[in-house]
Amino acid sequence: MLRVCYDKNMKDKIYDAVIIGGGPCGASAAQALAKRGVSTLVLERCALPRYKSCSGMIIAKTAQLVERYFDVCIPDGVKCTPYDNWGMVFVTDDGKEYKFRQSGFNVWRSEFDNWLLSMAIESGAELKEGISVVDVKDNGEYVETVLDDKSTVRSRYVIDCEGAVGAIKRKLIGGNKDYIVTYQAFYEGNIKLDPHYFYAYLQPQLSQYDAWFNVKDGMLVLGVAVKDIDKIRQYNEAFLNYMYVNHDLKIKRKIKEEKWIMPHIAKGCPIDYGLGRILFAGEVAGFLNPMGEGISCGMESGYLAGEAVADNLDTCQDVLSAYRESCKDLHAYMQRQWHLTALMSSKFRHMIMQ
């Protein structure tokens, strides 16, 4: 059960840290802070558990981060069938398959995210859900976080984990307006593919980014990602036809469909770490692995941001440099992942490391 903060005197309290966003990135930041005894408030705009459109593939690295940060294993209650994910299959421009086998899990993000955040709340973080942040102001002594109910929360630091939209970041320093739009639909049907793998199709005729297939609780999930939203239908039809011909796809009915966005990652994988007492983590900072795998880098960057704040509570001039330094390995890992993808598809050729 999540412990929600309804403190009427919250406006008179100065938290050590306020975290914007209660996803895996925000939950990991909250965990890093709360278990160190740092007073922490998480602000989540959605009522929990929130629904998140996502593949829900938990790679081995993510599972390891959960155990390292939260000292628990991912419970079966947040998983969907098939519980075990065995890895990814990439299909290159010319139709060649490359199978990367590693152990992982298949989850519903609503249950996984809610469970992860509950672990941070148990560690001592507070939560205020169903409320949006409309502005953040660093006055030099502390940060004022303005909410949509016109109340203000004061804190020594803010960690922005709000995801791809990045509304607060855009207000502060501008931001990436170059997004990838993703569309996926859930079907009842049959297909001749192994449901334990996540399949990513990189052929340019099937999408402007990638197309994918996976299975969740018996439902076939097929999706495409585009730069031009007006071409979703065109690419989706091309992808379905490809699956009919190559994998004997048979659809009985469409169950539901959904769209979401993710940032377009530029050459070199540039990262915005923040400014002053305000840190950016996860997708809003620019951390995103290929094929939209943002959970592991969101968790890791969020946790490292939390540690940087906890280590430098009284020396704010050192927080950003400490955070940036701690993310070097994560940033290098992300660059290597994009380099590997670029070797398999001309669409990502600009991401090849020199």
mmCIF file of C-alpha atoms in Angstrom, residues 32-306:
data_model
loop_
_atom_site.group_PDB
_atom_site.id
_atom_site.type_symbol
_atom_site.label_atom_id
_atom_site.label_comp_id
_atom_site.label_asym_id
_atom_site.label_seq_id
_atom_site.Cartn_x
_atom_site.Cartn_y
_atom_site.Cartn_z
ATOM 1 C CA ALA A 32 18.525 6.214 -3.352
ATOM 2 C CA LEU A 33 17.532 9.222 -1.260
ATOM 3 C CA ALA A 34 15.081 7.699 1.214
ATOM 4 C CA LYS A 35 17.305 4.824 2.274
ATOM 5 C CA ARG A 36 19.957 7.437 3.150
ATOM 6 C CA GLY A 37 17.474 9.263 5.386
ATOM 7 C CA VAL A 38 17.042 12.194 2.977
ATOM 8 C CA SER A 39 13.539 13.719 3.194
ATOM 9 C CA THR A 40 11.981 13.047 -0.202
ATOM 10 C CA LEU A 41 8.644 13.807 -1.863
ATOM 11 C CA VAL A 42 7.575 12.149 -5.126
ATOM 12 C CA LEU A 43 5.052 14.067 -7.250
ATOM 13 C CA GLU A 44 3.149 11.917 -9.770
ATOM 14 C CA ARG A 45 0.589 13.468 -12.097
ATOM 15 C CA CYS A 46 -1.401 10.259 -12.590
ATOM 16 C CA ALA A 47 -3.519 8.384 -10.095
ATOM 17 C CA LEU A 48 -1.771 5.132 -9.238
ATOM 18 C CA PRO A 49 -1.437 2.498 -10.502
ATOM 19 C CA ARG A 50 -0.894 4.404 -13.736
ATOM 20 C CA TYR A 51 -1.133 2.720 -17.123
ATOM 21 C CA LYS A 52 2.007 2.935 -19.229
ATOM 22 C CA SER A 53 2.108 1.968 -22.868
ATOM 23 C CA CYS A 54 5.318 -0.023 -23.200
ATOM 24 C CA SER A 55 6.645 -3.374 -24.345
ATOM 25 C CA GLY A 56 7.135 -4.320 -20.700
ATOM 26 C CA MET A 57 10.273 -6.300 -21.470
ATOM 27 C CA ILE A 58 12.541 -6.374 -18.417
ATOM 28 C CA ILE A 59 16.065 -7.096 -19.624
ATOM 29 C CA ALA A 60 18.665 -8.809 -17.443
ATOM 30 C CA LYS A 61 20.302 -5.492 -16.556
ATOM 31 C CA THR A 62 17.022 -4.080 -15.249
ATOM 32 C CA ALA A 63 16.395 -7.149 -13.086
ATOM 33 C CA GLN A 64 19.902 -6.794 -11.657
ATOM 34 C CA LEU A 65 19.325 -3.101 -10.889
ATOM 35 C CA VAL A 66 16.101 -3.934 -9.050
ATOM 36 C CA GLU A 67 17.959 -6.413 -6.839
ATOM 37 C CA ARG A 68 20.866 -4.019 -6.268
ATOM 38 C CA TYR A 69 18.809 -0.913 -5.497
ATOM 39 C CA PHE A 70 15.777 -2.398 -3.759
ATOM 40 C CA ASP A 71 17.229 -5.641 -2.381
ATOM 41 C CA VAL A 72 14.299 -7.692 -3.735
ATOM 42 C CA CYS A 73 13.504 -9.805 -6.789
ATOM 43 C CA ILE A 74 10.718 -8.893 -9.196
ATOM 44 C CA PRO A 75 7.567 -10.684 -7.935
ATOM 45 C CA ASP A 76 5.340 -12.834 -10.119
ATOM 46 C CA GLY A 77 2.414 -10.556 -9.303
ATOM 47 C CA VAL A 78 3.665 -7.857 -11.689
ATOM 48 C CA LYS A 79 4.499 -10.233 -14.533
ATOM 49 C CA CYS A 80 2.426 -11.410 -17.479
ATOM 50 C CA THR A 81 2.712 -14.565 -19.544
ATOM 51 C CA PRO A 82 5.070 -15.780 -20.739
ATOM 52 C CA TYR A 83 6.784 -14.777 -17.479
ATOM 53 C CA ASP A 84 10.271 -15.357 -18.854
ATOM 54 C CA ASN A 85 11.699 -13.274 -21.670
ATOM 55 C CA TRP A 86 14.624 -15.015 -23.366
ATOM 56 C CA GLY A 87 16.031 -12.005 -25.213
ATOM 57 C CA MET A 88 15.638 -10.111 -28.489
ATOM 58 C CA VAL A 89 15.642 -11.010 -32.155
ATOM 59 C CA PHE A 90 16.733 -8.222 -34.510
ATOM 60 C CA VAL A 91 15.825 -8.416 -38.186
ATOM 61 C CA THR A 92 18.180 -6.251 -40.268
ATOM 62 C CA ASP A 93 17.533 -4.167 -43.392
ATOM 63 C CA ASP A 94 18.136 -7.182 -45.618
ATOM 64 C CA GLY A 95 15.982 -9.555 -43.524
ATOM 65 C CA LYS A 96 18.765 -11.369 -41.640
ATOM 66 C CA GLU A 97 17.945 -12.409 -38.076
ATOM 67 C CA TYR A 98 20.295 -11.894 -35.140
ATOM 68 C CA LYS A 99 19.249 -13.497 -31.883
ATOM 69 C CA PHE A 100 20.582 -12.074 -28.612
ATOM 70 C CA ARG A 101 19.699 -14.454 -25.810
ATOM 71 C CA GLN A 102 19.595 -13.264 -22.207
ATOM 72 C CA SER A 103 17.263 -13.887 -19.295
ATOM 73 C CA GLY A 104 14.581 -11.334 -18.480
ATOM 74 C CA PHE A 105 10.921 -10.916 -17.608
ATOM 75 C CA ASN A 106 7.654 -9.859 -19.179
ATOM 76 C CA VAL A 107 5.647 -7.383 -17.064
ATOM 77 C CA TRP A 108 2.693 -5.040 -17.173
ATOM 78 C CA ARG A 109 4.162 -1.610 -16.550
ATOM 79 C CA SER A 110 1.246 -0.433 -14.422
ATOM 80 C CA GLU A 111 1.860 -3.192 -11.874
ATOM 81 C CA PHE A 112 5.662 -3.064 -12.129
ATOM 82 C CA ASP A 113 5.903 0.722 -11.763
ATOM 83 C CA ASN A 114 3.469 0.777 -8.841
ATOM 84 C CA TRP A 115 5.341 -2.003 -7.056
ATOM 85 C CA LEU A 116 8.709 -0.334 -7.585
ATOM 86 C CA LEU A 117 7.449 2.979 -6.235
ATOM 87 C CA SER A 118 5.923 1.212 -3.228
ATOM 88 C CA MET A 119 9.416 -0.043 -2.346
ATOM 89 C CA ALA A 120 10.708 3.551 -2.248
ATOM 90 C CA ILE A 121 7.744 4.613 -0.109
ATOM 91 C CA GLU A 122 8.504 1.782 2.311
ATOM 92 C CA SER A 123 12.054 3.133 2.518
ATOM 93 C CA GLY A 124 10.682 6.482 3.702
ATOM 94 C CA ALA A 125 9.834 8.601 0.660
ATOM 95 C CA GLU A 126 6.500 10.432 0.588
ATOM 96 C CA LEU A 127 4.111 10.501 -2.357
ATOM 97 C CA LYS A 128 1.579 12.961 -3.690
ATOM 98 C CA GLU A 129 -0.271 11.539 -6.688
ATOM 99 C CA GLY A 130 -2.808 12.916 -9.147
ATOM 100 C CA ILE A 131 -1.200 16.336 -9.311
ATOM 101 C CA SER A 132 0.882 18.005 -12.017
ATOM 102 C CA VAL A 133 3.916 20.243 -11.774
ATOM 103 C CA VAL A 134 3.468 23.455 -13.755
ATOM 104 C CA ASP A 135 6.698 25.276 -12.908
ATOM 105 C CA VAL A 136 10.011 24.933 -11.067
ATOM 106 C CA LYS A 137 11.980 27.946 -9.833
ATOM 107 C CA ASP A 138 15.454 27.881 -8.306
ATOM 108 C CA ASN A 139 15.757 30.966 -6.096
ATOM 109 C CA GLY A 140 19.314 30.191 -5.009
ATOM 110 C CA GLU A 141 18.450 29.009 -1.503
ATOM 111 C CA TYR A 142 15.902 26.354 -2.405
ATOM 112 C CA VAL A 143 13.687 25.288 -5.304
ATOM 113 C CA GLU A 144 9.994 26.157 -5.520
ATOM 114 C CA THR A 145 7.902 23.529 -7.291
ATOM 115 C CA VAL A 146 4.543 24.976 -8.351
ATOM 116 C CA LEU A 147 1.645 22.511 -8.634
ATOM 117 C CA ASP A 148 -1.545 22.707 -10.665
ATOM 118 C CA ASP A 149 -3.628 23.272 -7.529
ATOM 119 C CA LYS A 150 -1.635 26.536 -7.124
ATOM 120 C CA SER A 151 0.245 25.207 -4.093
ATOM 121 C CA THR A 152 4.036 25.334 -3.870
ATOM 122 C CA VAL A 153 6.472 22.775 -2.473
ATOM 123 C CA ARG A 154 9.937 23.903 -1.389
ATOM 124 C CA SER A 155 13.010 21.702 -1.498
ATOM 125 C CA ARG A 156 16.782 21.905 -1.562
ATOM 126 C CA TYR A 157 16.904 19.940 -4.828
ATOM 127 C CA VAL A 158 14.584 18.729 -7.575
ATOM 128 C CA ILE A 159 15.145 15.632 -9.724
ATOM 129 C CA ASP A 160 13.058 15.786 -12.893
ATOM 130 C CA CYS A 161 12.062 12.277 -14.003
ATOM 131 C CA GLU A 162 8.969 13.260 -15.981
ATOM 132 C CA GLY A 163 9.818 11.279 -19.110
ATOM 133 C CA ALA A 164 9.911 12.064 -22.811
ATOM 134 C CA VAL A 165 7.514 15.036 -22.790
ATOM 135 C CA GLY A 166 9.838 17.072 -20.594
ATOM 136 C CA ALA A 167 7.489 20.038 -20.047
ATOM 137 C CA ILE A 168 9.457 21.433 -17.114
ATOM 138 C CA LYS A 169 12.796 21.001 -18.872
ATOM 139 C CA ARG A 170 11.475 22.885 -21.902
ATOM 140 C CA LYS A 171 10.472 25.768 -19.632
ATOM 141 C CA LEU A 172 13.889 25.868 -18.007
ATOM 142 C CA ILE A 173 16.322 25.367 -20.875
ATOM 143 C CA GLY A 174 14.316 24.466 -23.944
ATOM 144 C CA GLY A 175 14.393 20.864 -25.028
ATOM 145 C CA ASN A 176 14.056 18.191 -27.638
ATOM 146 C CA LYS A 177 10.930 18.578 -29.738
ATOM 147 C CA ASP A 178 12.011 15.803 -32.083
ATOM 148 C CA TYR A 179 9.941 12.793 -31.054
ATOM 149 C CA ILE A 180 9.306 9.289 -32.307
ATOM 150 C CA VAL A 181 5.621 8.333 -32.265
ATOM 151 C CA THR A 182 4.854 4.714 -31.529
ATOM 152 C CA TYR A 183 1.674 2.794 -32.246
ATOM 153 C CA GLN A 184 0.865 -0.718 -31.142
ATOM 154 C CA ALA A 185 -2.238 -2.875 -31.108
ATOM 155 C CA PHE A 186 -3.179 -5.994 -29.142
ATOM 156 C CA TYR A 187 -4.771 -8.834 -31.087
ATOM 157 C CA GLU A 188 -6.375 -12.185 -30.502
ATOM 158 C CA GLY A 189 -4.838 -14.568 -33.002
ATOM 159 C CA ASN A 190 -1.960 -16.878 -33.876
ATOM 160 C CA ILE A 191 1.536 -16.553 -35.279
ATOM 161 C CA LYS A 192 4.516 -18.843 -35.894
ATOM 162 C CA LEU A 193 7.036 -17.088 -33.651
ATOM 163 C CA ASP A 194 8.448 -17.946 -30.221
ATOM 164 C CA PRO A 195 6.490 -15.896 -27.626
ATOM 165 C CA HIS A 196 9.480 -15.812 -25.248
ATOM 166 C CA TYR A 197 11.382 -13.357 -27.479
ATOM 167 C CA PHE A 198 10.901 -9.703 -28.337
ATOM 168 C CA TYR A 199 11.259 -9.216 -32.113
ATOM 169 C CA ALA A 200 12.486 -5.914 -33.587
ATOM 170 C CA TYR A 201 12.211 -5.383 -37.366
ATOM 171 C CA LEU A 202 14.511 -2.714 -38.762
ATOM 172 C CA GLN A 203 13.592 -2.845 -42.462
ATOM 173 C CA PRO A 204 12.905 0.683 -43.800
ATOM 174 C CA GLN A 205 9.736 -0.409 -45.618
ATOM 175 C CA LEU A 206 8.129 -1.451 -42.311
ATOM 176 C CA SER A 207 8.694 1.684 -40.214
ATOM 177 C CA GLN A 208 10.648 4.905 -39.904
ATOM 178 C CA TYR A 209 12.307 3.608 -36.730
ATOM 179 C CA ASP A 210 11.454 0.009 -35.887
ATOM 180 C CA ALA A 211 8.527 -2.391 -35.876
ATOM 181 C CA TRP A 212 8.061 -5.058 -33.213
ATOM 182 C CA PHE A 213 6.226 -8.132 -32.044
ATOM 183 C CA ASN A 214 5.817 -9.670 -28.599
ATOM 184 C CA VAL A 215 3.208 -11.549 -26.573
ATOM 185 C CA LYS A 216 1.485 -10.481 -23.344
ATOM 186 C CA ASP A 217 -1.004 -12.736 -21.556
ATOM 187 C CA GLY A 218 -1.810 -14.535 -24.790
ATOM 188 C CA MET A 219 -2.347 -11.337 -26.789
ATOM 189 C CA LEU A 220 -0.258 -10.678 -29.886
ATOM 190 C CA VAL A 221 1.289 -7.198 -29.753
ATOM 191 C CA LEU A 222 2.389 -5.644 -33.024
ATOM 192 C CA GLY A 223 3.582 -2.081 -33.397
ATOM 193 C CA VAL A 224 5.448 0.453 -35.502
ATOM 194 C CA ALA A 225 7.359 3.652 -34.731
ATOM 195 C CA VAL A 226 7.364 6.671 -37.036
ATOM 196 C CA LYS A 227 8.692 10.214 -37.277
ATOM 197 C CA ASP A 228 5.685 11.336 -39.323
ATOM 198 C CA ILE A 229 2.480 10.624 -37.383
ATOM 199 C CA ASP A 230 0.425 10.750 -40.596
ATOM 200 C CA LYS A 231 2.197 7.608 -41.821
ATOM 201 C CA ILE A 232 1.288 5.329 -38.921
ATOM 202 C CA ARG A 233 -1.512 3.569 -40.812
ATOM 203 C CA GLN A 234 0.657 3.096 -43.921
ATOM 204 C CA TYR A 235 3.516 1.471 -42.025
ATOM 205 C CA ASN A 236 1.255 -0.560 -39.759
ATOM 206 C CA GLU A 237 -0.489 -2.122 -42.746
ATOM 207 C CA ALA A 238 2.869 -2.879 -44.370
ATOM 208 C CA PHE A 239 4.089 -4.533 -41.170
ATOM 209 C CA LEU A 240 0.964 -6.643 -40.734
ATOM 210 C CA ASN A 241 1.216 -7.795 -44.350
ATOM 211 C CA TYR A 242 4.869 -8.705 -43.775
ATOM 212 C CA MET A 243 3.898 -10.796 -40.763
ATOM 213 C CA TYR A 244 1.054 -12.490 -42.688
ATOM 214 C CA VAL A 245 3.483 -13.582 -45.410
ATOM 215 C CA ASN A 246 6.591 -14.399 -43.365
ATOM 216 C CA HIS A 247 5.196 -15.714 -40.066
ATOM 217 C CA ASP A 248 1.687 -16.926 -40.900
ATOM 218 C CA LEU A 249 -0.001 -14.250 -38.767
ATOM 219 C CA LYS A 250 -3.723 -14.860 -38.327
ATOM 220 C CA ILE A 251 -5.763 -12.173 -36.576
ATOM 221 C CA LYS A 252 -9.196 -12.955 -35.147
ATOM 222 C CA ARG A 253 -9.905 -9.523 -33.674
ATOM 223 C CA LYS A 254 -8.229 -6.356 -32.458
ATOM 224 C CA ILE A 255 -8.517 -5.953 -28.688
ATOM 225 C CA LYS A 256 -7.101 -2.448 -28.201
ATOM 226 C CA GLU A 257 -4.629 0.040 -29.631
ATOM 227 C CA GLU A 258 -2.442 2.770 -28.151
ATOM 228 C CA LYS A 259 0.108 5.453 -28.987
ATOM 229 C CA TRP A 260 2.923 7.107 -27.082
ATOM 230 C CA ILE A 261 6.082 9.094 -27.747
ATOM 231 C CA MET A 262 9.761 8.729 -27.040
ATOM 232 C CA PRO A 263 12.646 11.113 -27.719
ATOM 233 C CA HIS A 264 14.653 10.907 -30.918
ATOM 234 C CA ILE A 265 18.263 10.270 -29.866
ATOM 235 C CA ALA A 266 20.838 12.324 -31.755
ATOM 236 C CA LYS A 267 24.356 11.338 -32.789
ATOM 237 C CA GLY A 268 26.665 10.952 -29.817
ATOM 238 C CA CYS A 269 23.715 10.491 -27.421
ATOM 239 C CA PRO A 270 23.864 13.996 -25.859
ATOM 240 C CA ILE A 271 22.678 14.234 -22.249
ATOM 241 C CA ASP A 272 21.265 17.219 -20.333
ATOM 242 C CA TYR A 273 22.160 16.611 -16.691
ATOM 243 C CA GLY A 274 20.431 19.696 -15.290
ATOM 244 C CA LEU A 275 21.246 23.120 -13.964
ATOM 245 C CA GLY A 276 21.859 24.410 -10.454
ATOM 246 C CA ARG A 277 19.752 22.517 -7.940
ATOM 247 C CA ILE A 278 17.609 20.867 -10.635
ATOM 248 C CA LEU A 279 18.759 17.530 -12.086
ATOM 249 C CA PHE A 280 17.349 15.669 -15.101
ATOM 250 C CA ALA A 281 17.221 11.864 -15.208
ATOM 251 C CA GLY A 282 15.855 9.193 -17.524
ATOM 252 C CA GLU A 283 14.332 10.103 -20.880
ATOM 253 C CA VAL A 284 13.997 13.807 -20.041
ATOM 254 C CA ALA A 285 17.794 13.894 -19.701
ATOM 255 C CA GLY A 286 18.239 11.978 -22.964
ATOM 256 C CA PHE A 287 18.859 8.470 -21.614
ATOM 257 C CA LEU A 288 17.230 5.899 -23.885
ATOM 258 C CA ASN A 289 18.581 2.655 -25.315
ATOM 259 C CA PRO A 290 17.668 1.399 -28.814
ATOM 260 C CA MET A 291 14.197 0.000 -29.459
ATOM 261 C CA GLY A 292 12.823 2.287 -26.749
ATOM 262 C CA GLU A 293 14.396 0.376 -23.867
ATOM 263 C CA GLY A 294 14.277 3.095 -21.255
ATOM 264 C CA ILE A 295 13.647 1.220 -18.009
ATOM 265 C CA SER A 296 17.228 0.198 -17.232
ATOM 266 C CA CYS A 297 18.826 3.552 -18.079
ATOM 267 C CA GLY A 298 15.938 5.369 -16.388
ATOM 268 C CA MET A 299 16.467 3.410 -13.192
ATOM 269 C CA GLU A 300 20.231 3.787 -13.268
ATOM 270 C CA SER A 301 20.295 7.515 -14.035
ATOM 271 C CA GLY A 302 17.560 8.172 -11.461
ATOM 272 C CA TYR A 303 19.442 6.292 -8.764
ATOM 273 C CA LEU A 304 22.728 8.031 -9.616
ATOM 274 C CA ALA A 305 20.985 11.415 -9.483
ATOM 275 C CA GLY A 306 19.610 10.518 -6.063
#
